[in-house]
PDB file of C-alpha atoms in Angstrom:
ATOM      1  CA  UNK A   1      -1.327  11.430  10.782  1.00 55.00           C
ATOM      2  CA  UNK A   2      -1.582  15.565  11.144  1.00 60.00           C
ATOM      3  CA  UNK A   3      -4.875  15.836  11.660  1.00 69.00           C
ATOM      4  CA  UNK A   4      -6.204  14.089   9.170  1.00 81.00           C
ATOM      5  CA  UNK A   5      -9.555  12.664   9.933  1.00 84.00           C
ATOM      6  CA  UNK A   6      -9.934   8.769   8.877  1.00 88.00           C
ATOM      7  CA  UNK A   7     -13.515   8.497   8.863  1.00 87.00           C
ATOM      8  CA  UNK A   8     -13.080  10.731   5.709  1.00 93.00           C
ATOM      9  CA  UNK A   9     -10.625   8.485   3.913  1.00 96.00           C
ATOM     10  CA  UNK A  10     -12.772   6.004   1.450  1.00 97.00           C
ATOM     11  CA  UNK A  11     -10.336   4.651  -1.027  1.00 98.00           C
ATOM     12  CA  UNK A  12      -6.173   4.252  -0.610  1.00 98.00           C
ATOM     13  CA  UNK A  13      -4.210   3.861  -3.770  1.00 98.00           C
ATOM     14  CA  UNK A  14      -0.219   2.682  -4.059  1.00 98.00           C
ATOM     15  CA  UNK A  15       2.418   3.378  -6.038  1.00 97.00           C
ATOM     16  CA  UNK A  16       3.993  -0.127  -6.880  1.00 97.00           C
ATOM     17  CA  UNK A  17       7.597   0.244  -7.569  1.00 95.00           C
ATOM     18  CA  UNK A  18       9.525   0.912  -4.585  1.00 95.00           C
ATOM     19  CA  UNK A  19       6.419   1.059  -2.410  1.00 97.00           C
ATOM     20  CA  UNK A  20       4.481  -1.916  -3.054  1.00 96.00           C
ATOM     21  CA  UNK A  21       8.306  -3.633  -2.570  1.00 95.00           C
ATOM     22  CA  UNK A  22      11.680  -2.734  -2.260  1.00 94.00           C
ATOM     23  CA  UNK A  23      13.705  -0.381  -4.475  1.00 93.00           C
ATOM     24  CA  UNK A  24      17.278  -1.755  -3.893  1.00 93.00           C
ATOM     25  CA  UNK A  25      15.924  -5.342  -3.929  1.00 93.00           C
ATOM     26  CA  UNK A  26      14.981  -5.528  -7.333  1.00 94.00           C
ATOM     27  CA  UNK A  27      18.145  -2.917  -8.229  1.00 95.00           C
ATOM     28  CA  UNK A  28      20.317  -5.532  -7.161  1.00 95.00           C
ATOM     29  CA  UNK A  29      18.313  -8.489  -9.006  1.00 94.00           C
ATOM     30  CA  UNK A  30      18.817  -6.701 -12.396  1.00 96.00           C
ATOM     31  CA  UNK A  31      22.262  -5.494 -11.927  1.00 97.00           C
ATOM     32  CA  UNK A  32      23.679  -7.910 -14.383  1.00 97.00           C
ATOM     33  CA  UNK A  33      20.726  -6.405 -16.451  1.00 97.00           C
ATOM     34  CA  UNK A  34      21.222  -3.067 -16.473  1.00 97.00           C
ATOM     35  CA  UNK A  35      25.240  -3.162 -17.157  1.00 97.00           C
ATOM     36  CA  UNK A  36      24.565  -5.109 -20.525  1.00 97.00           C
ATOM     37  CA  UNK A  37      22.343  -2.779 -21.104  1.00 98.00           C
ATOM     38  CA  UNK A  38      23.864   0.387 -19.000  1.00 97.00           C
ATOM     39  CA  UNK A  39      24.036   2.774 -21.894  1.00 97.00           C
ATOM     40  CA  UNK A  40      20.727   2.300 -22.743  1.00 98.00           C
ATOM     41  CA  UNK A  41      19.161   2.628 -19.655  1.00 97.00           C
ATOM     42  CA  UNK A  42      20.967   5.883 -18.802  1.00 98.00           C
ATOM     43  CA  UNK A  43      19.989   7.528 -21.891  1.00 98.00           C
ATOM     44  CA  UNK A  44      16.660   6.230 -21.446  1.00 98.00           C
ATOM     45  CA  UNK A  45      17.204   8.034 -17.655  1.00 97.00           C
ATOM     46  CA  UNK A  46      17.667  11.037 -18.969  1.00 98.00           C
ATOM     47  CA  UNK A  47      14.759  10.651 -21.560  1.00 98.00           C
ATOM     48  CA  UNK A  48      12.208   9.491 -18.565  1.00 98.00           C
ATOM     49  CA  UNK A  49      13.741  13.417 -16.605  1.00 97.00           C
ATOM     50  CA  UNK A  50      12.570  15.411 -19.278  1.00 97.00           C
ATOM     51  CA  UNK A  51       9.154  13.382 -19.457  1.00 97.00           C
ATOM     52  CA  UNK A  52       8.601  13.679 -15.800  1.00 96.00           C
ATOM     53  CA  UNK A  53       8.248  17.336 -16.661  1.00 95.00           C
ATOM     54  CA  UNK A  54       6.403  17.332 -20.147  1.00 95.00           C
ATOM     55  CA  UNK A  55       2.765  18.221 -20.350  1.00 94.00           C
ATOM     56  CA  UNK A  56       0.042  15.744 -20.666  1.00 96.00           C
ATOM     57  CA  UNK A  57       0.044  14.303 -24.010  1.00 96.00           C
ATOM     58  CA  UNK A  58      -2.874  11.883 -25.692  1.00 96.00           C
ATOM     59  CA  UNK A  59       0.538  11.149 -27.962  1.00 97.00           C
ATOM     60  CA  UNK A  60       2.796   9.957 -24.448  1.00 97.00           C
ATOM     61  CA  UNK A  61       4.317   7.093 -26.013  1.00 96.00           C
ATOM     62  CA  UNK A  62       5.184   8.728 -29.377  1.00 97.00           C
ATOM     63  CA  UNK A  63       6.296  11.657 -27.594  1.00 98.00           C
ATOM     64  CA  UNK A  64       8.858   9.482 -25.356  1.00 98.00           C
ATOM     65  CA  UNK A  65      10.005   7.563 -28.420  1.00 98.00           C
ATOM     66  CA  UNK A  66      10.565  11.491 -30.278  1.00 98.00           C
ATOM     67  CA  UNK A  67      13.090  12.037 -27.205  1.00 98.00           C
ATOM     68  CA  UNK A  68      14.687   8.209 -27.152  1.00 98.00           C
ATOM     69  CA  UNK A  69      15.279   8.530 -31.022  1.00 98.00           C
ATOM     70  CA  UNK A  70      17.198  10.997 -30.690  1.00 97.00           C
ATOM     71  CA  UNK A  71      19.320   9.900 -27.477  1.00 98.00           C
ATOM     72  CA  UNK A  72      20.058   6.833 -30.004  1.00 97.00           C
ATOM     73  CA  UNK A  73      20.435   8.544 -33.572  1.00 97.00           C
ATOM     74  CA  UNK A  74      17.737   6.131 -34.759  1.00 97.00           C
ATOM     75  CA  UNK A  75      13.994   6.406 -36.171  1.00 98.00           C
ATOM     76  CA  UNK A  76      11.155   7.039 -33.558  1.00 97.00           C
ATOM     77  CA  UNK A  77       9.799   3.685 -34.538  1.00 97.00           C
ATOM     78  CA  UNK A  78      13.078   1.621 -33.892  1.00 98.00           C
ATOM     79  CA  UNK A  79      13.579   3.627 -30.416  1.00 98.00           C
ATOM     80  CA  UNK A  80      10.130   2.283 -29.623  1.00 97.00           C
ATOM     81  CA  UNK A  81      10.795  -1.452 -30.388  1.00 98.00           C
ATOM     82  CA  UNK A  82      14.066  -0.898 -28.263  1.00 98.00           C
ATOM     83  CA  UNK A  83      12.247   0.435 -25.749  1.00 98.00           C
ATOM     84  CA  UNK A  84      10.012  -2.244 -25.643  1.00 97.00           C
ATOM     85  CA  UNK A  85      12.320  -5.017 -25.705  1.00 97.00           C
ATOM     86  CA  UNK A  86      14.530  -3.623 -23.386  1.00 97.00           C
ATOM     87  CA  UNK A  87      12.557  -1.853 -20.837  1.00 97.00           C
ATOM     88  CA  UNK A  88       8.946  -3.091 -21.018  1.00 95.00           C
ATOM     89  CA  UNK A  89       9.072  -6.508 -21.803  1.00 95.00           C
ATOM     90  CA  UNK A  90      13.013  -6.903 -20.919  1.00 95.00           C
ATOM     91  CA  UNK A  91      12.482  -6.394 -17.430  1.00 95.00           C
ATOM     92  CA  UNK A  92       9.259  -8.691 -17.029  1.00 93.00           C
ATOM     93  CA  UNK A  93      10.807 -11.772 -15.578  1.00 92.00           C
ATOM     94  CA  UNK A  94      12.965  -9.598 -12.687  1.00 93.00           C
ATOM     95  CA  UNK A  95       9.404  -9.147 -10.930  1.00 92.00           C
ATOM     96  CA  UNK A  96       8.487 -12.624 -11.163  1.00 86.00           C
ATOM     97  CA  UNK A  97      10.241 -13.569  -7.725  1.00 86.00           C
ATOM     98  CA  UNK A  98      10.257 -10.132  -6.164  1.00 92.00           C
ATOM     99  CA  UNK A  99       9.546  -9.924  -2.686  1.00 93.00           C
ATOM    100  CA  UNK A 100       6.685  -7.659  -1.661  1.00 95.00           C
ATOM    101  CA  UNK A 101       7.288  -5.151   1.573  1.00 96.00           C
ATOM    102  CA  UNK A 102       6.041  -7.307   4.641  1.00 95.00           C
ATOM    103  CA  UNK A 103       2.688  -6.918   5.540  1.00 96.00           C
ATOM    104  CA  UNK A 104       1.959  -4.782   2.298  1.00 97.00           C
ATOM    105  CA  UNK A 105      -0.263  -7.182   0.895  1.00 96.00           C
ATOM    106  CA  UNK A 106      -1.798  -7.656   4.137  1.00 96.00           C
ATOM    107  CA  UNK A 107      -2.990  -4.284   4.277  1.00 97.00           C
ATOM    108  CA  UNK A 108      -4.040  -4.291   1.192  1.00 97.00           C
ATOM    109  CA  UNK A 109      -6.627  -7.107   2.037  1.00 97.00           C
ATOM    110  CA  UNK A 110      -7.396  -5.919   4.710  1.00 97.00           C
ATOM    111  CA  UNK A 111      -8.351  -2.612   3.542  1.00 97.00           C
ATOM    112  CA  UNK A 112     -10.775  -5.121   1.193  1.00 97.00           C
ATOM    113  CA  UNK A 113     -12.381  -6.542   3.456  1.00 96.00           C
ATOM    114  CA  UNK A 114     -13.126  -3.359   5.589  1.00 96.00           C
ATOM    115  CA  UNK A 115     -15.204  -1.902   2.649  1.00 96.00           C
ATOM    116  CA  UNK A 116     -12.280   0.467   0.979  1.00 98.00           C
ATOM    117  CA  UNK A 117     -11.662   1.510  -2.942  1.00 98.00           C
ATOM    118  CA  UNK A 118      -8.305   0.277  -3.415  1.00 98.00           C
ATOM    119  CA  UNK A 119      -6.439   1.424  -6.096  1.00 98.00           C
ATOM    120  CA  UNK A 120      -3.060   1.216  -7.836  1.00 98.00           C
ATOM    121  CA  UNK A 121      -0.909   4.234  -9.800  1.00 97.00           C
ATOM    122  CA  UNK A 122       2.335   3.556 -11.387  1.00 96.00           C
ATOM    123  CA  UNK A 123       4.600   5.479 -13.681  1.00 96.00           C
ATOM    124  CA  UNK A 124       5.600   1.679 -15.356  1.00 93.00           C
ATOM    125  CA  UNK A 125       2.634  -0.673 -16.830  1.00 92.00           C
ATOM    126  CA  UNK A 126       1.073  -2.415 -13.807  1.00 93.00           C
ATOM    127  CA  UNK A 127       0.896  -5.127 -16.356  1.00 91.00           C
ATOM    128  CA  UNK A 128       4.211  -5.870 -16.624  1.00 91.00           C
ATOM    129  CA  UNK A 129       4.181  -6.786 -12.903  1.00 92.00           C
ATOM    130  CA  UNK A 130       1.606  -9.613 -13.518  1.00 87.00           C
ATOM    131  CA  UNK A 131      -1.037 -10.230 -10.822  1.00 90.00           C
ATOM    132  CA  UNK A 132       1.021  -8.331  -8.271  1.00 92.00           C
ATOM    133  CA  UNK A 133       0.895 -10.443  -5.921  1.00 93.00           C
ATOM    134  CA  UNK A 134      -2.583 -11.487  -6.079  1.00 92.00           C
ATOM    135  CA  UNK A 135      -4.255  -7.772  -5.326  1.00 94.00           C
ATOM    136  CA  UNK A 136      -4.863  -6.777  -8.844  1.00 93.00           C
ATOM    137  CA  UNK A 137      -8.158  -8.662  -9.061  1.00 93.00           C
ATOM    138  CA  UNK A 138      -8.778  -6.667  -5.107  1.00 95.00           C
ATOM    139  CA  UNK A 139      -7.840  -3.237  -7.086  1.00 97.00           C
ATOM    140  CA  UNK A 140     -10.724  -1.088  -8.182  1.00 97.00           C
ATOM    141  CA  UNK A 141      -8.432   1.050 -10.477  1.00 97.00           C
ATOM    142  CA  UNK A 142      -5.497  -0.028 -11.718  1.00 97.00           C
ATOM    143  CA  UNK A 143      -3.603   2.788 -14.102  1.00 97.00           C
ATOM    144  CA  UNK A 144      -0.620   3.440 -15.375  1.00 95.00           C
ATOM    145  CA  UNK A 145       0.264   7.397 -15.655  1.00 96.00           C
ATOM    146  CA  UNK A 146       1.849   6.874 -19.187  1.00 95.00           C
ATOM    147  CA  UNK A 147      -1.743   5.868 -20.154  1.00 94.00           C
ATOM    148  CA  UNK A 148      -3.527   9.166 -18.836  1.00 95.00           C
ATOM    149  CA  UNK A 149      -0.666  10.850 -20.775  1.00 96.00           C
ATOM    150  CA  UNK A 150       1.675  12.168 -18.071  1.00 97.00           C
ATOM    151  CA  UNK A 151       4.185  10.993 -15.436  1.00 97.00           C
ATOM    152  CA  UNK A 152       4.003  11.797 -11.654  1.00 97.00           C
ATOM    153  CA  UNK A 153       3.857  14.664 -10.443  1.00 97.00           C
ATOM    154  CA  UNK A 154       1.596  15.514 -13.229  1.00 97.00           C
ATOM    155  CA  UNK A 155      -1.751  16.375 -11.854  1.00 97.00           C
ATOM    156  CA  UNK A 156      -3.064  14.595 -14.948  1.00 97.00           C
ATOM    157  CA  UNK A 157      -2.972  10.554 -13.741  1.00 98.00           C
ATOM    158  CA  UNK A 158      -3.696  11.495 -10.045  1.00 98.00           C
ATOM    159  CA  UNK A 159      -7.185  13.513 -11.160  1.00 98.00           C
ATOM    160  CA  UNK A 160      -7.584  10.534 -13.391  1.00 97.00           C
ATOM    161  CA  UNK A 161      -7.203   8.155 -10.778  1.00 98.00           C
ATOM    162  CA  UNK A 162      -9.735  10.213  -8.486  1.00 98.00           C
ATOM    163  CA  UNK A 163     -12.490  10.268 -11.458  1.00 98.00           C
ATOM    164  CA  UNK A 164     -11.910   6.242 -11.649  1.00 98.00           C
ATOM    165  CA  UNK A 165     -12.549   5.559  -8.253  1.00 98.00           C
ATOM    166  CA  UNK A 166     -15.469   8.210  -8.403  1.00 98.00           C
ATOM    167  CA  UNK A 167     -14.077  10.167  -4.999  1.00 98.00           C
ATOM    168  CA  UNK A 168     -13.162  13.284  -4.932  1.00 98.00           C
ATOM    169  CA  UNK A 169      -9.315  13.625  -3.951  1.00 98.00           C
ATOM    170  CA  UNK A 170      -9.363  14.579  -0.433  1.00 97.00           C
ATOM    171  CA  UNK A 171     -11.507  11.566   0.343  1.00 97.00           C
ATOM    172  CA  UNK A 172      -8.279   9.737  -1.075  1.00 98.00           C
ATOM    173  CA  UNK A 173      -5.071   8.868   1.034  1.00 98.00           C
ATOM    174  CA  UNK A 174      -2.047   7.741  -1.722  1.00 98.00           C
ATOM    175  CA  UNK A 175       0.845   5.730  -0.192  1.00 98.00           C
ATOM    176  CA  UNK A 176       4.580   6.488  -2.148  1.00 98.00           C
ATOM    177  CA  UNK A 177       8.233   6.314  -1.913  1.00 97.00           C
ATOM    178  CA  UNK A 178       9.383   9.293  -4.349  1.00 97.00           C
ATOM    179  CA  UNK A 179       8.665  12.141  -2.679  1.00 97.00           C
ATOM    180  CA  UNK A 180       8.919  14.573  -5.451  1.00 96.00           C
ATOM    181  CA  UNK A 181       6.443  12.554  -7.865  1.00 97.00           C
ATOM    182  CA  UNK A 182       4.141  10.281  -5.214  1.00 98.00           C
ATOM    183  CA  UNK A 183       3.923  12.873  -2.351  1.00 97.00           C
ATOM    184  CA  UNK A 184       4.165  16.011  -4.133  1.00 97.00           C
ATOM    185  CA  UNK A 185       2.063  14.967  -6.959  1.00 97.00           C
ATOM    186  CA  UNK A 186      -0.775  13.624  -4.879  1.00 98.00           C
ATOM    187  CA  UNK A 187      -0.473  16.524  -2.208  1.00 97.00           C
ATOM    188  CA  UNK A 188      -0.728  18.719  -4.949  1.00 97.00           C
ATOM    189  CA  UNK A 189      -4.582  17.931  -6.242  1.00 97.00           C
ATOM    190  CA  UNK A 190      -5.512  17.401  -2.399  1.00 97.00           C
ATOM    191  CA  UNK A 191      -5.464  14.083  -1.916  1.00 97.00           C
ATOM    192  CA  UNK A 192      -3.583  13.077   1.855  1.00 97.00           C
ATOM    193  CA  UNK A 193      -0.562  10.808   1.465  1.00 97.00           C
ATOM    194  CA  UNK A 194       1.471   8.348   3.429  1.00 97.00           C
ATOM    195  CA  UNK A 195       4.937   8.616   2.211  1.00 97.00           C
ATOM    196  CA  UNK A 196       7.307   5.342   2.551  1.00 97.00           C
ATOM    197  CA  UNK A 197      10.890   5.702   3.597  1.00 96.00           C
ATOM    198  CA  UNK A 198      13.435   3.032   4.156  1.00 94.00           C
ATOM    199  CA  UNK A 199      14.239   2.078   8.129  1.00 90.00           C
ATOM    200  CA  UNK A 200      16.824   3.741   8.665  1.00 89.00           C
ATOM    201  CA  UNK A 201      15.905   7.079   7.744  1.00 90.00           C
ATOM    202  CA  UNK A 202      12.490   6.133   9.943  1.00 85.00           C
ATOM    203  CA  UNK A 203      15.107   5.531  12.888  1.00 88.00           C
ATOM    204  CA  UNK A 204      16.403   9.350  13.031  1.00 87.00           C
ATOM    205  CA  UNK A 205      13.227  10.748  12.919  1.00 84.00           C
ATOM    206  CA  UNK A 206      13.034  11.688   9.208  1.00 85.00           C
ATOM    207  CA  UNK A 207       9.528  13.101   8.064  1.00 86.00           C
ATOM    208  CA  UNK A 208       7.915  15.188   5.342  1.00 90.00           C
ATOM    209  CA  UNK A 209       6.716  18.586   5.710  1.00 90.00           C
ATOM    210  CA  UNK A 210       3.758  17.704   3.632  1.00 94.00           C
ATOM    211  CA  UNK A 211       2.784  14.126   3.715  1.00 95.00           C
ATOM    212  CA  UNK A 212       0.191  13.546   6.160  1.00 95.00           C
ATOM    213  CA  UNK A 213       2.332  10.250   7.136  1.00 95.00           C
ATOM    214  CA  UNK A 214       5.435   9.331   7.496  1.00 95.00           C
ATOM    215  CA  UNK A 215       6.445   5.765   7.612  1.00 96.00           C
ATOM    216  CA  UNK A 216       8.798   2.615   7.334  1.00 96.00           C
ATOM    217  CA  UNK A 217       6.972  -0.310   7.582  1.00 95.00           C
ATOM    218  CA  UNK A 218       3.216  -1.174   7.130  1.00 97.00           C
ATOM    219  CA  UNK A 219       2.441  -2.692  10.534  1.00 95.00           C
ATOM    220  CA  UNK A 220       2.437   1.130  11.304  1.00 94.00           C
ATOM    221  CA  UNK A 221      -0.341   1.840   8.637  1.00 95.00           C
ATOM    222  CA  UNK A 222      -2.055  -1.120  10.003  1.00 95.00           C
ATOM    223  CA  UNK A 223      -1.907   0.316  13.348  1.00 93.00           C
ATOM    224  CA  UNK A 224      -3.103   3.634  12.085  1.00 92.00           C
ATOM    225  CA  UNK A 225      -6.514   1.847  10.472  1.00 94.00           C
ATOM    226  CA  UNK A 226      -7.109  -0.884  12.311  1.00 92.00           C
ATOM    227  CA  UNK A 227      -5.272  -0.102  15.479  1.00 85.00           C
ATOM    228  CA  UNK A 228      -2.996  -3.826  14.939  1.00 68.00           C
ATOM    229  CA  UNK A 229       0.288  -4.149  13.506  1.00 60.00           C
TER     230      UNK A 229
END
């Protein structure tokens, strides 16, 4: 890490998808998916876009189903039931047999049992991910940023995350994939971050200017805690 100080860390919170497992695993499990439902999903693309850069709103759901309405030339309230059918409950199942990242879960645990605040911060319900993979009942906050009203890199679910697991940010490293919403969006309130990038990109020496970490598999994490992989 640059300089960061571990002894200071007290609680380490994840981003789930595409961090907690593979991006391009689970895009290739619901290709069939998405192209009976491709026109959907990219207007609901460009819908989730302009709510990655909308305010915090007590009215987050209403306001996405304002913007989806009108992407489908249909009533707010039937853009909602669309987008729960399609989206929120329609993509349930795909996570059922999803395999985590190796050794993520580990960590995790281990983290546990080594007396940190473990938490969890996702721009989809963590609920629709079930008991993900057995560490929800290990979390001590588990939120979803549409429920504090704003999607990463809003400032908004990361300060609300902070207040839940009663630290204050910098005593708070948060491990991502998405740069511009985990990294920046964490970085940006002070809290340190461990951004996740796929092997490859690991192998040429690819790292962030501001993430305190850089890394491509979690035995390195591991290493950096505990000193095993």
């Amino acid at each position: 890490m640059n300089n960061v100080d571990l002894k200071q860390i007290k609680a380490v919170a994840f981003d789930i998808d595409g961090t907690l497992y593979r991006a391009w695993k689970f895009n290739l499990r619901i290709a069939p998916y998405f192209l009976a439902h491709s026109i959907f999903f990219l207007k609901y693309g460009l819908v989730r876009s302009i709510m990655h850069k909308t305010e915090a709103t007590n009215e987050f759901i209403k306001v996405q189903a304002s913007h989806m309405a009108k992407k489908l030339n249909c009533s707010p309230e039937e853009a909602q039931q669309k987008l729960e059918k399609v989206v929120y409950k329609g993509l349930e199942k795909y996570f059922v047999n999803i395999k985590p990242c190796r050794g993520s879960i580990e960590f995790i645990k281990k983290l546990k049992e080594k007396g940190y605040k473990i938490g969890l911060l996702s721009d989809f319900p963590p609920e629709q991910k079930g008991s993900i993979w057995g560490i929800r009942d290990l979390c001590d906050v588990v939120l979803g940023s549409e429920e504090a009203g704003a999607l990463k890199p809003d400032s908004t679910p990361f300060l609300r995350l902070a207040q839940e697991l009663n630290l204050p940010p910098e005593q708070i490293l948060y491990v991502g994939n998405n740069h511009a919403y985990d990294i920046q969006g964490a970085h940006n309130i002070g809290m340190k971050t461990a951004w996740l990038i796929l092997p490859h990109m690991g192998w040429v020496g690819k790292k962030s200017k501001i993430a305190d970490f850089t890394f491509w598999h979690y035995g390195q994490l591991s290493e950096l805690f505990f000193g095993e992989k």
